[in-house]
mmCIF file of C-alpha atoms in Angstrom:
data_model
loop_
_atom_site.group_PDB
_atom_site.id
_atom_site.type_symbol
_atom_site.label_atom_id
_atom_site.label_comp_id
_atom_site.label_asym_id
_atom_site.label_seq_id
_atom_site.Cartn_x
_atom_site.Cartn_y
_atom_site.Cartn_z
ATOM 1 C CA MET R 1 -63.576 -111.921 -15.246
ATOM 2 C CA SER R 2 -66.260 -114.535 -14.863
ATOM 3 C CA TYR R 3 -66.759 -117.215 -17.495
ATOM 4 C CA GLN R 4 -69.967 -119.188 -17.547
ATOM 5 C CA ASP R 5 -69.730 -122.775 -18.795
ATOM 6 C CA GLY R 6 -72.254 -124.702 -16.721
ATOM 7 C CA SER R 7 -69.566 -127.198 -15.749
ATOM 8 C CA GLN R 8 -69.863 -129.129 -12.513
ATOM 9 C CA GLY R 9 -66.065 -129.230 -12.208
ATOM 10 C CA THR R 10 -63.611 -132.091 -12.070
ATOM 11 C CA ALA R 11 -63.208 -134.490 -9.177
ATOM 12 C CA VAL R 12 -60.169 -132.509 -8.085
ATOM 13 C CA GLU R 13 -62.036 -129.200 -8.264
ATOM 14 C CA ASN R 14 -64.819 -130.687 -6.138
ATOM 15 C CA ALA R 15 -62.486 -132.317 -3.593
ATOM 16 C CA THR R 16 -63.417 -131.640 0.015
ATOM 17 C CA GLY R 17 -60.920 -133.775 1.958
ATOM 18 C CA ALA R 18 -57.791 -132.588 3.702
ATOM 19 C CA PRO R 19 -55.122 -131.531 1.190
ATOM 20 C CA VAL R 20 -52.063 -133.712 0.662
ATOM 21 C CA VAL R 21 -49.917 -130.574 0.644
ATOM 22 C CA GLU R 22 -50.562 -127.298 2.434
ATOM 23 C CA LEU R 23 -48.159 -124.366 2.635
ATOM 24 C CA VAL R 24 -49.081 -121.572 5.013
ATOM 25 C CA ASP R 25 -47.249 -118.231 4.807
ATOM 26 C CA VAL R 26 -43.892 -119.852 4.052
ATOM 27 C CA GLN R 27 -40.916 -117.479 4.289
ATOM 28 C CA ARG R 28 -37.366 -118.324 3.264
ATOM 29 C CA HIS R 29 -34.587 -115.755 2.985
ATOM 30 C CA PHE R 30 -30.983 -116.057 1.875
ATOM 31 C CA GLY R 31 -29.363 -113.079 3.520
ATOM 32 C CA ALA R 32 -31.566 -110.103 2.762
ATOM 33 C CA THR R 33 -33.028 -111.740 -0.362
ATOM 34 C CA PRO R 34 -36.466 -113.348 -0.006
ATOM 35 C CA ALA R 35 -36.559 -116.605 -1.996
ATOM 36 C CA LEU R 36 -40.076 -117.324 -0.684
ATOM 37 C CA ASP R 37 -42.110 -114.411 0.588
ATOM 38 C CA GLY R 38 -45.312 -115.552 2.265
ATOM 39 C CA VAL R 39 -46.228 -118.490 0.018
ATOM 40 C CA SER R 40 -49.537 -120.216 0.759
ATOM 41 C CA LEU R 41 -50.765 -123.120 -1.383
ATOM 42 C CA SER R 42 -52.720 -126.337 -1.094
ATOM 43 C CA VAL R 43 -52.792 -129.453 -3.270
ATOM 44 C CA GLN R 44 -55.651 -131.931 -3.125
ATOM 45 C CA LYS R 45 -55.309 -135.709 -3.376
ATOM 46 C CA GLY R 46 -55.028 -136.808 -7.003
ATOM 47 C CA GLU R 47 -54.421 -133.303 -8.296
ATOM 48 C CA ILE R 48 -51.717 -132.182 -10.705
ATOM 49 C CA LEU R 49 -50.559 -128.705 -9.720
ATOM 50 C CA GLY R 50 -48.147 -126.846 -11.951
ATOM 51 C CA ILE R 51 -45.950 -124.218 -10.290
ATOM 52 C CA ILE R 52 -44.511 -121.994 -12.967
ATOM 53 C CA GLY R 53 -42.138 -119.057 -12.963
ATOM 54 C CA ARG R 54 -39.002 -117.679 -14.520
ATOM 55 C CA SER R 55 -35.485 -118.510 -13.340
ATOM 56 C CA GLY R 56 -34.900 -117.054 -9.879
ATOM 57 C CA ALA R 57 -38.602 -116.804 -9.080
ATOM 58 C CA GLY R 58 -38.343 -119.184 -6.103
ATOM 59 C CA LYS R 59 -39.343 -122.513 -7.693
ATOM 60 C CA SER R 60 -36.268 -124.465 -6.608
ATOM 61 C CA THR R 61 -36.485 -123.235 -3.022
ATOM 62 C CA LEU R 62 -40.163 -124.116 -2.932
ATOM 63 C CA ILE R 63 -39.634 -127.701 -4.066
ATOM 64 C CA ARG R 64 -36.761 -128.117 -1.578
ATOM 65 C CA CYS R 65 -39.111 -127.006 1.186
ATOM 66 C CA LEU R 66 -41.685 -129.542 -0.006
ATOM 67 C CA ASN R 67 -39.268 -132.473 0.229
ATOM 68 C CA GLY R 68 -37.715 -131.278 3.491
ATOM 69 C CA LEU R 69 -34.280 -130.465 2.068
ATOM 70 C CA GLU R 70 -34.798 -126.795 2.911
ATOM 71 C CA ARG R 71 -36.237 -125.461 6.166
ATOM 72 C CA PRO R 72 -38.387 -122.324 5.941
ATOM 73 C CA ASP R 73 -37.585 -119.396 8.213
ATOM 74 C CA SER R 74 -41.235 -119.297 9.192
ATOM 75 C CA GLY R 75 -44.579 -120.712 8.142
ATOM 76 C CA SER R 76 -45.818 -124.279 7.789
ATOM 77 C CA VAL R 77 -45.137 -126.987 5.188
ATOM 78 C CA ILE R 78 -47.778 -129.625 5.876
ATOM 79 C CA ILE R 79 -47.518 -132.978 4.061
ATOM 80 C CA GLU R 80 -50.313 -135.465 4.789
ATOM 81 C CA GLY R 81 -51.174 -133.622 7.995
ATOM 82 C CA GLN R 82 -47.598 -133.304 9.338
ATOM 83 C CA ASP R 83 -45.771 -129.996 9.481
ATOM 84 C CA ILE R 84 -42.389 -131.113 8.194
ATOM 85 C CA ALA R 85 -40.879 -127.709 8.936
ATOM 86 C CA LYS R 86 -41.053 -128.595 12.632
ATOM 87 C CA LEU R 87 -39.946 -132.241 12.450
ATOM 88 C CA PRO R 88 -36.483 -133.333 13.577
ATOM 89 C CA GLU R 89 -34.289 -134.835 10.868
ATOM 90 C CA SER R 90 -34.825 -138.366 12.212
ATOM 91 C CA ALA R 91 -38.585 -138.026 11.771
ATOM 92 C CA LEU R 92 -38.210 -136.703 8.230
ATOM 93 C CA HIS R 93 -36.709 -139.895 6.835
ATOM 94 C CA PRO R 94 -39.894 -142.034 6.862
ATOM 95 C CA LEU R 95 -41.936 -139.120 5.548
ATOM 96 C CA ARG R 96 -39.534 -138.539 2.641
ATOM 97 C CA ARG R 97 -40.293 -142.072 1.502
ATOM 98 C CA ARG R 98 -43.853 -140.849 0.885
ATOM 99 C CA ILE R 99 -42.480 -138.241 -1.526
ATOM 100 C CA GLY R 100 -41.153 -139.313 -4.936
ATOM 101 C CA MET R 101 -38.817 -136.994 -6.830
ATOM 102 C CA ILE R 102 -38.138 -136.676 -10.581
ATOM 103 C CA PHE R 103 -35.093 -134.618 -11.580
ATOM 104 C CA GLN R 104 -34.236 -132.587 -14.652
ATOM 105 C CA HIS R 105 -30.960 -134.438 -15.274
ATOM 106 C CA PHE R 106 -32.250 -137.894 -14.235
ATOM 107 C CA ASN R 107 -29.653 -138.483 -11.416
ATOM 108 C CA LEU R 108 -29.192 -142.157 -12.274
ATOM 109 C CA LEU R 109 -26.222 -144.141 -10.972
ATOM 110 C CA SER R 110 -24.089 -144.955 -14.005
ATOM 111 C CA ALA R 111 -22.537 -148.087 -12.488
ATOM 112 C CA LYS R 112 -25.914 -149.714 -11.781
ATOM 113 C CA THR R 113 -28.292 -151.328 -14.237
ATOM 114 C CA VAL R 114 -31.749 -149.930 -14.929
ATOM 115 C CA ILE R 115 -33.477 -152.361 -12.594
ATOM 116 C CA GLU R 116 -30.886 -151.710 -9.862
ATOM 117 C CA ASN R 117 -31.488 -147.947 -10.172
ATOM 118 C CA VAL R 118 -35.231 -148.429 -9.827
ATOM 119 C CA ALA R 119 -34.814 -150.760 -6.838
ATOM 120 C CA LEU R 120 -32.364 -148.485 -5.023
ATOM 121 C CA PRO R 121 -34.936 -146.691 -2.780
ATOM 122 C CA LEU R 122 -36.171 -150.069 -1.594
ATOM 123 C CA LYS R 123 -32.630 -151.203 -0.842
ATOM 124 C CA ILE R 124 -32.146 -148.070 1.274
ATOM 125 C CA GLU R 125 -35.372 -149.010 3.094
ATOM 126 C CA GLY R 126 -33.900 -152.420 3.883
ATOM 127 C CA ARG R 127 -36.258 -154.498 1.722
ATOM 128 C CA GLY R 128 -35.134 -157.950 0.624
ATOM 129 C CA ARG R 129 -33.615 -158.501 -2.812
ATOM 130 C CA ALA R 130 -36.512 -160.557 -4.180
ATOM 131 C CA GLU R 131 -39.072 -157.945 -3.104
ATOM 132 C CA ARG R 132 -36.952 -155.135 -4.534
ATOM 133 C CA LEU R 133 -36.543 -156.757 -7.936
ATOM 134 C CA THR R 134 -40.198 -157.772 -8.175
ATOM 135 C CA ARG R 135 -41.343 -154.224 -7.467
ATOM 136 C CA ALA R 136 -38.756 -152.726 -9.837
ATOM 137 C CA ALA R 137 -39.831 -155.087 -12.635
ATOM 138 C CA GLU R 138 -43.469 -154.065 -12.154
ATOM 139 C CA LEU R 139 -42.526 -150.402 -12.446
ATOM 140 C CA LEU R 140 -40.368 -150.927 -15.527
ATOM 141 C CA ASP R 141 -43.383 -152.552 -17.130
ATOM 142 C CA LEU R 142 -45.508 -149.563 -16.104
ATOM 143 C CA VAL R 143 -43.141 -147.089 -17.800
ATOM 144 C CA GLY R 144 -42.582 -149.283 -20.859
ATOM 145 C CA LEU R 145 -38.954 -150.302 -20.259
ATOM 146 C CA SER R 146 -39.121 -153.976 -19.346
ATOM 147 C CA ASP R 147 -36.707 -154.785 -22.155
ATOM 148 C CA LYS R 148 -34.083 -152.384 -20.734
ATOM 149 C CA ARG R 149 -33.893 -153.846 -17.212
ATOM 150 C CA ASP R 150 -30.262 -155.011 -17.600
ATOM 151 C CA ALA R 151 -29.033 -151.996 -19.584
ATOM 152 C CA TYR R 152 -26.913 -149.215 -18.070
ATOM 153 C CA PRO R 153 -27.880 -145.524 -18.148
ATOM 154 C CA ALA R 154 -25.238 -144.732 -20.779
ATOM 155 C CA GLN R 155 -27.072 -147.052 -23.173
ATOM 156 C CA LEU R 156 -30.372 -145.154 -22.864
ATOM 157 C CA SER R 157 -31.837 -142.124 -24.600
ATOM 158 C CA GLY R 158 -32.837 -139.066 -22.594
ATOM 159 C CA GLY R 159 -36.490 -140.059 -22.604
ATOM 160 C CA GLN R 160 -35.658 -143.579 -21.466
ATOM 161 C CA LYS R 161 -33.504 -142.218 -18.635
ATOM 162 C CA GLN R 162 -36.400 -140.069 -17.477
ATOM 163 C CA ARG R 163 -38.726 -143.071 -17.559
ATOM 164 C CA VAL R 164 -36.262 -144.897 -15.309
ATOM 165 C CA GLY R 165 -36.251 -141.834 -13.043
ATOM 166 C CA ILE R 166 -40.045 -141.927 -12.862
ATOM 167 C CA ALA R 167 -40.056 -145.644 -12.070
ATOM 168 C CA ARG R 168 -37.484 -145.095 -9.324
ATOM 169 C CA ALA R 169 -39.573 -142.244 -7.862
ATOM 170 C CA LEU R 170 -42.531 -144.627 -7.604
ATOM 171 C CA ALA R 171 -40.620 -147.499 -6.003
ATOM 172 C CA ALA R 172 -41.578 -146.758 -2.395
ATOM 173 C CA ARG R 173 -45.254 -146.166 -3.299
ATOM 174 C CA PRO R 174 -45.255 -142.404 -2.576
ATOM 175 C CA SER R 175 -48.411 -140.388 -2.069
ATOM 176 C CA LEU R 176 -46.807 -137.262 -3.572
ATOM 177 C CA LEU R 177 -44.685 -136.983 -6.707
ATOM 178 C CA LEU R 178 -42.512 -133.891 -7.201
ATOM 179 C CA SER R 179 -41.265 -133.124 -10.706
ATOM 180 C CA ASP R 180 -38.440 -130.580 -10.942
ATOM 181 C CA GLU R 181 -38.198 -129.383 -14.576
ATOM 182 C CA ALA R 182 -38.405 -133.046 -15.577
ATOM 183 C CA THR R 183 -38.887 -132.362 -19.304
ATOM 184 C CA SER R 184 -36.745 -129.274 -19.894
ATOM 185 C CA ALA R 185 -33.760 -131.347 -21.117
ATOM 186 C CA LEU R 186 -35.883 -133.324 -23.585
ATOM 187 C CA ASP R 187 -36.964 -132.714 -27.174
ATOM 188 C CA PRO R 188 -40.649 -131.839 -27.843
ATOM 189 C CA GLU R 189 -41.712 -135.332 -28.957
ATOM 190 C CA THR R 190 -40.072 -137.000 -25.945
ATOM 191 C CA THR R 191 -41.545 -134.333 -23.671
ATOM 192 C CA ARG R 192 -45.047 -135.203 -24.874
ATOM 193 C CA SER R 193 -44.481 -138.905 -24.203
ATOM 194 C CA ILE R 194 -43.198 -138.216 -20.676
ATOM 195 C CA LEU R 195 -46.127 -135.916 -19.912
ATOM 196 C CA ASP R 196 -48.562 -138.543 -21.207
ATOM 197 C CA LEU R 197 -46.897 -141.068 -18.895
ATOM 198 C CA LEU R 198 -47.181 -138.762 -15.875
ATOM 199 C CA LYS R 199 -50.849 -138.147 -16.605
ATOM 200 C CA ARG R 200 -51.506 -141.882 -16.936
ATOM 201 C CA ILE R 201 -49.723 -142.561 -13.649
ATOM 202 C CA ASN R 202 -51.746 -139.804 -11.987
ATOM 203 C CA ARG R 203 -55.004 -141.350 -13.195
ATOM 204 C CA GLU R 204 -54.172 -145.023 -12.630
ATOM 205 C CA LEU R 205 -52.507 -144.631 -9.228
ATOM 206 C CA GLY R 206 -54.427 -141.597 -7.947
ATOM 207 C CA LEU R 207 -51.057 -139.977 -7.315
ATOM 208 C CA THR R 208 -50.793 -136.313 -6.344
ATOM 209 C CA VAL R 209 -48.290 -134.488 -8.551
ATOM 210 C CA VAL R 210 -46.561 -131.110 -8.192
ATOM 211 C CA LEU R 211 -44.782 -129.941 -11.339
ATOM 212 C CA ILE R 212 -42.117 -127.258 -11.110
ATOM 213 C CA THR R 213 -41.541 -125.778 -14.547
ATOM 214 C CA HIS R 214 -40.890 -122.637 -16.574
ATOM 215 C CA GLU R 215 -42.840 -123.999 -19.555
ATOM 216 C CA MET R 216 -46.514 -123.106 -19.886
ATOM 217 C CA GLU R 217 -46.983 -125.903 -22.426
ATOM 218 C CA VAL R 218 -46.124 -128.465 -19.733
ATOM 219 C CA VAL R 219 -48.816 -127.111 -17.414
ATOM 220 C CA ARG R 220 -51.277 -126.838 -20.275
ATOM 221 C CA ALA R 221 -50.715 -130.478 -21.262
ATOM 222 C CA ILE R 222 -51.493 -132.191 -17.946
ATOM 223 C CA GLY R 223 -52.135 -129.667 -15.158
ATOM 224 C CA ASP R 224 -55.374 -129.372 -13.215
ATOM 225 C CA ARG R 225 -54.372 -126.108 -11.554
ATOM 226 C CA VAL R 226 -51.508 -123.686 -11.994
ATOM 227 C CA ALA R 227 -49.789 -121.354 -9.544
ATOM 228 C CA VAL R 228 -47.559 -118.603 -10.907
ATOM 229 C CA ILE R 229 -44.616 -117.596 -8.717
ATOM 230 C CA ASP R 230 -42.661 -114.371 -9.153
ATOM 231 C CA LYS R 231 -40.047 -112.913 -6.820
ATOM 232 C CA GLY R 232 -40.956 -115.417 -4.131
ATOM 233 C CA LYS R 233 -44.697 -114.702 -4.188
ATOM 234 C CA ILE R 234 -47.640 -116.563 -5.674
ATOM 235 C CA VAL R 235 -49.095 -113.884 -7.932
ATOM 236 C CA GLU R 236 -51.860 -115.930 -9.540
ATOM 237 C CA GLU R 237 -53.437 -119.364 -9.268
ATOM 238 C CA GLY R 238 -56.480 -121.214 -10.489
ATOM 239 C CA PRO R 239 -57.690 -123.901 -12.898
ATOM 240 C CA VAL R 240 -55.386 -124.096 -15.894
ATOM 241 C CA TRP R 241 -58.115 -123.279 -18.417
ATOM 242 C CA SER R 242 -59.189 -120.192 -16.464
ATOM 243 C CA VAL R 243 -55.679 -118.774 -15.981
ATOM 244 C CA PHE R 244 -54.809 -119.429 -19.625
ATOM 245 C CA SER R 245 -57.942 -117.703 -20.865
ATOM 246 C CA ASN R 246 -57.759 -114.674 -18.597
ATOM 247 C CA PRO R 247 -54.289 -114.135 -17.067
ATOM 248 C CA ALA R 248 -54.444 -111.434 -14.409
ATOM 249 C CA ALA R 249 -50.743 -110.909 -13.634
ATOM 250 C CA ASP R 250 -48.265 -109.323 -16.049
ATOM 251 C CA ILE R 251 -45.794 -112.165 -15.538
ATOM 252 C CA THR R 252 -48.482 -114.718 -16.480
ATOM 253 C CA ARG R 253 -49.249 -112.849 -19.678
ATOM 254 C CA ARG R 254 -45.554 -112.824 -20.542
ATOM 255 C CA LEU R 255 -45.220 -116.545 -19.823
ATOM 256 C CA LEU R 256 -48.212 -117.176 -22.084
ATOM 257 C CA ALA R 257 -46.728 -115.215 -24.987
ATOM 258 C CA GLY R 258 -46.535 -117.528 -27.964
ATOM 259 C CA ILE R 259 -49.298 -119.813 -26.673
ATOM 260 C CA LEU R 260 -52.305 -117.506 -26.959
ATOM 261 C CA PRO R 261 -52.875 -115.795 -30.333
ATOM 262 C CA GLU R 262 -51.241 -112.390 -30.722
ATOM 263 C CA LEU R 263 -52.034 -109.917 -33.466
ATOM 264 C CA PRO R 264 -49.235 -109.916 -36.048
ATOM 265 C CA ALA R 265 -47.618 -106.507 -36.324
ATOM 266 C CA HIS R 266 -48.082 -106.340 -40.086
ATOM 267 C CA LEU R 267 -51.866 -106.700 -39.692
ATOM 268 C CA ALA R 268 -52.037 -103.963 -37.090
ATOM 269 C CA ALA R 269 -49.975 -101.697 -39.346
ATOM 270 C CA THR R 270 -52.421 -102.039 -42.249
ATOM 271 C CA LEU R 271 -55.522 -100.848 -40.361
ATOM 272 C CA PRO R 272 -57.159 -97.859 -42.117
ATOM 273 C CA PRO R 273 -57.197 -94.554 -40.198
ATOM 274 C CA GLY R 274 -60.049 -94.385 -37.685
ATOM 275 C CA THR R 275 -60.351 -98.163 -37.300
ATOM 276 C CA ARG R 276 -60.981 -99.399 -33.763
ATOM 277 C CA LEU R 277 -59.328 -102.641 -32.680
ATOM 278 C CA VAL R 278 -61.001 -104.933 -30.141
ATOM 279 C CA GLN R 279 -59.553 -108.038 -28.475
ATOM 280 C CA VAL R 280 -62.164 -110.566 -27.338
ATOM 281 C CA ASP R 281 -61.247 -113.427 -24.976
ATOM 282 C CA PHE R 282 -63.659 -116.156 -23.984
ATOM 283 C CA ALA R 283 -63.517 -119.506 -22.255
ATOM 284 C CA GLY R 284 -65.754 -122.332 -21.145
ATOM 285 C CA ASN R 285 -68.570 -121.616 -23.581
ATOM 286 C CA LEU R 286 -68.155 -122.031 -27.324
ATOM 287 C CA ASP R 287 -71.325 -119.973 -27.853
ATOM 288 C CA ASP R 288 -69.295 -116.903 -26.859
ATOM 289 C CA GLY R 289 -67.047 -117.532 -29.853
ATOM 290 C CA ARG R 290 -70.020 -118.039 -32.147
ATOM 291 C CA LEU R 291 -71.480 -114.792 -30.843
ATOM 292 C CA VAL R 292 -68.318 -112.966 -31.841
ATOM 293 C CA LEU R 293 -68.283 -114.586 -35.262
ATOM 294 C CA ASP R 294 -71.991 -113.974 -35.901
ATOM 295 C CA ARG R 295 -71.871 -110.370 -34.729
ATOM 296 C CA SER R 296 -68.773 -109.687 -36.806
ATOM 297 C CA SER R 297 -70.380 -111.106 -39.933
ATOM 298 C CA GLU R 298 -73.540 -109.021 -39.641
ATOM 299 C CA SER R 299 -71.921 -105.995 -41.141
ATOM 300 C CA ARG R 300 -68.840 -104.965 -43.017
ATOM 301 C CA ALA R 301 -68.248 -102.620 -40.102
ATOM 302 C CA PHE R 302 -66.872 -105.576 -38.088
ATOM 303 C CA ARG R 303 -64.041 -107.688 -39.452
ATOM 304 C CA ILE R 304 -62.123 -110.496 -37.749
ATOM 305 C CA LEU R 305 -58.426 -109.910 -38.375
ATOM 306 C CA HIS R 306 -56.911 -112.815 -36.484
ATOM 307 C CA GLY R 307 -57.559 -115.373 -33.730
ATOM 308 C CA GLY R 308 -58.886 -118.812 -33.072
ATOM 309 C CA VAL R 309 -60.221 -121.371 -30.600
ATOM 310 C CA ASP R 310 -58.269 -124.031 -28.744
ATOM 311 C CA TYR R 311 -59.124 -126.462 -25.948
ATOM 312 C CA VAL R 312 -57.526 -126.436 -22.504
ATOM 313 C CA GLN R 313 -58.743 -129.068 -20.009
ATOM 314 C CA GLU R 314 -61.447 -129.922 -22.573
ATOM 315 C CA ARG R 315 -62.833 -126.376 -22.412
ATOM 316 C CA PRO R 316 -62.820 -124.015 -25.388
ATOM 317 C CA VAL R 317 -60.501 -121.058 -24.934
ATOM 318 C CA GLY R 318 -60.526 -118.454 -27.676
ATOM 319 C CA ARG R 319 -59.206 -115.064 -28.668
ATOM 320 C CA PHE R 320 -60.195 -112.873 -31.603
ATOM 321 C CA PHE R 321 -58.931 -109.528 -32.826
ATOM 322 C CA ILE R 322 -61.708 -107.548 -34.484
ATOM 323 C CA ALA R 323 -61.390 -104.401 -36.581
ATOM 324 C CA VAL R 324 -64.349 -102.033 -36.263
ATOM 325 C CA ASN R 325 -64.611 -99.196 -38.766
ATOM 326 C CA ASP R 326 -65.270 -95.626 -37.728
ATOM 327 C CA THR R 327 -68.935 -95.702 -38.814
ATOM 328 C CA ALA R 328 -69.986 -98.513 -36.467
ATOM 329 C CA ASP R 329 -71.441 -98.077 -33.002
ATOM 330 C CA LEU R 330 -68.928 -99.918 -30.829
ATOM 331 C CA ASP R 331 -70.688 -99.768 -27.467
ATOM 332 C CA PRO R 332 -73.594 -102.187 -28.204
ATOM 333 C CA PHE R 333 -71.127 -104.749 -29.548
ATOM 334 C CA LEU R 334 -68.961 -104.466 -26.420
ATOM 335 C CA ALA R 335 -72.017 -104.712 -24.162
ATOM 336 C CA THR R 336 -73.288 -107.842 -25.923
ATOM 337 C CA VAL R 337 -69.924 -109.591 -25.763
ATOM 338 C CA ARG R 338 -69.370 -108.717 -22.108
ATOM 339 C CA ALA R 339 -72.875 -109.766 -21.131
ATOM 340 C CA SER R 340 -72.085 -113.253 -22.427
ATOM 341 C CA GLY R 341 -69.255 -113.553 -19.884
ATOM 342 C CA ALA R 342 -66.428 -112.927 -22.345
ATOM 343 C CA ARG R 343 -63.895 -110.134 -22.029
ATOM 344 C CA ALA R 344 -63.671 -107.366 -24.612
ATOM 345 C CA GLU R 345 -60.791 -104.895 -24.534
ATOM 346 C CA VAL R 346 -60.482 -101.968 -26.917
ATOM 347 C CA LEU R 347 -56.850 -101.868 -27.981
ATOM 348 C CA VAL R 348 -57.149 -98.955 -30.422
ATOM 349 C CA ARG R 349 -59.938 -96.381 -30.367
#
């Protein structure tokens, strides 16, 4: 479905340079089971890409291929122009320093203070103590934890631990930040604060971010694009607002359940005999929603049962469920809605 919004696109959408990340037909099997089955993706500089899927879909294997911890059976994993799938282990070490990693369970060293945890990647690099501590202090200020520099992980909340993990991931000035279910162990309020921090870091540092998650709300909050993985294959990808407004794959629709409006069963059960039910989805143009509302108010033959409008990536995304009585001519209404670029599906004739 094509939505018309007149937008010129974001800087990321208009990017023309070489991608920071490019996967080309990546295959990875464990025995006879394909964990990745021909995955191809690219991520532009400064972009936030969300990779979403259910447990066992291939997300963990994909992120391990991106940081070089897993070697694909075939295909290319290109990071900043280098195919890391073909590099010897010795050549991977300097490249891994260009990739920051945020973990679900923080992975902090309990016997080290906050500032020592943040400085650890620089110690591994062989940087001097003064340089390490100066950089770590700057990053603790960035993530809002300057006052916790001498605390130990056991003295921190979950959100604070994740902020330390983010600071540590930034220590070596990476060009790519990988987030592996970084908010799934946090409560909703803390999750929002961490996502706001990641978005701010993305904007202020121009950092490219790949989010691995099973939560559509995470992608919705900060993603530029989303790729949906299922059974080792990318089944759908595109700008977040577009995929949310018109999911093409069944798995995407299931992952979106609870985010997009659904018609309550008790409303559907009360429809008079002969009533037609139409679902209208629109995105990118609020006039499409007004068209639905205006057309539905012209006559008692059309009645909005349920729905609403939300904003994803600053674009209106809406869904309405409209009851049409058996005396109304449905076809002109459908034609008008579809001509506007919205999607109209007759659920009950």
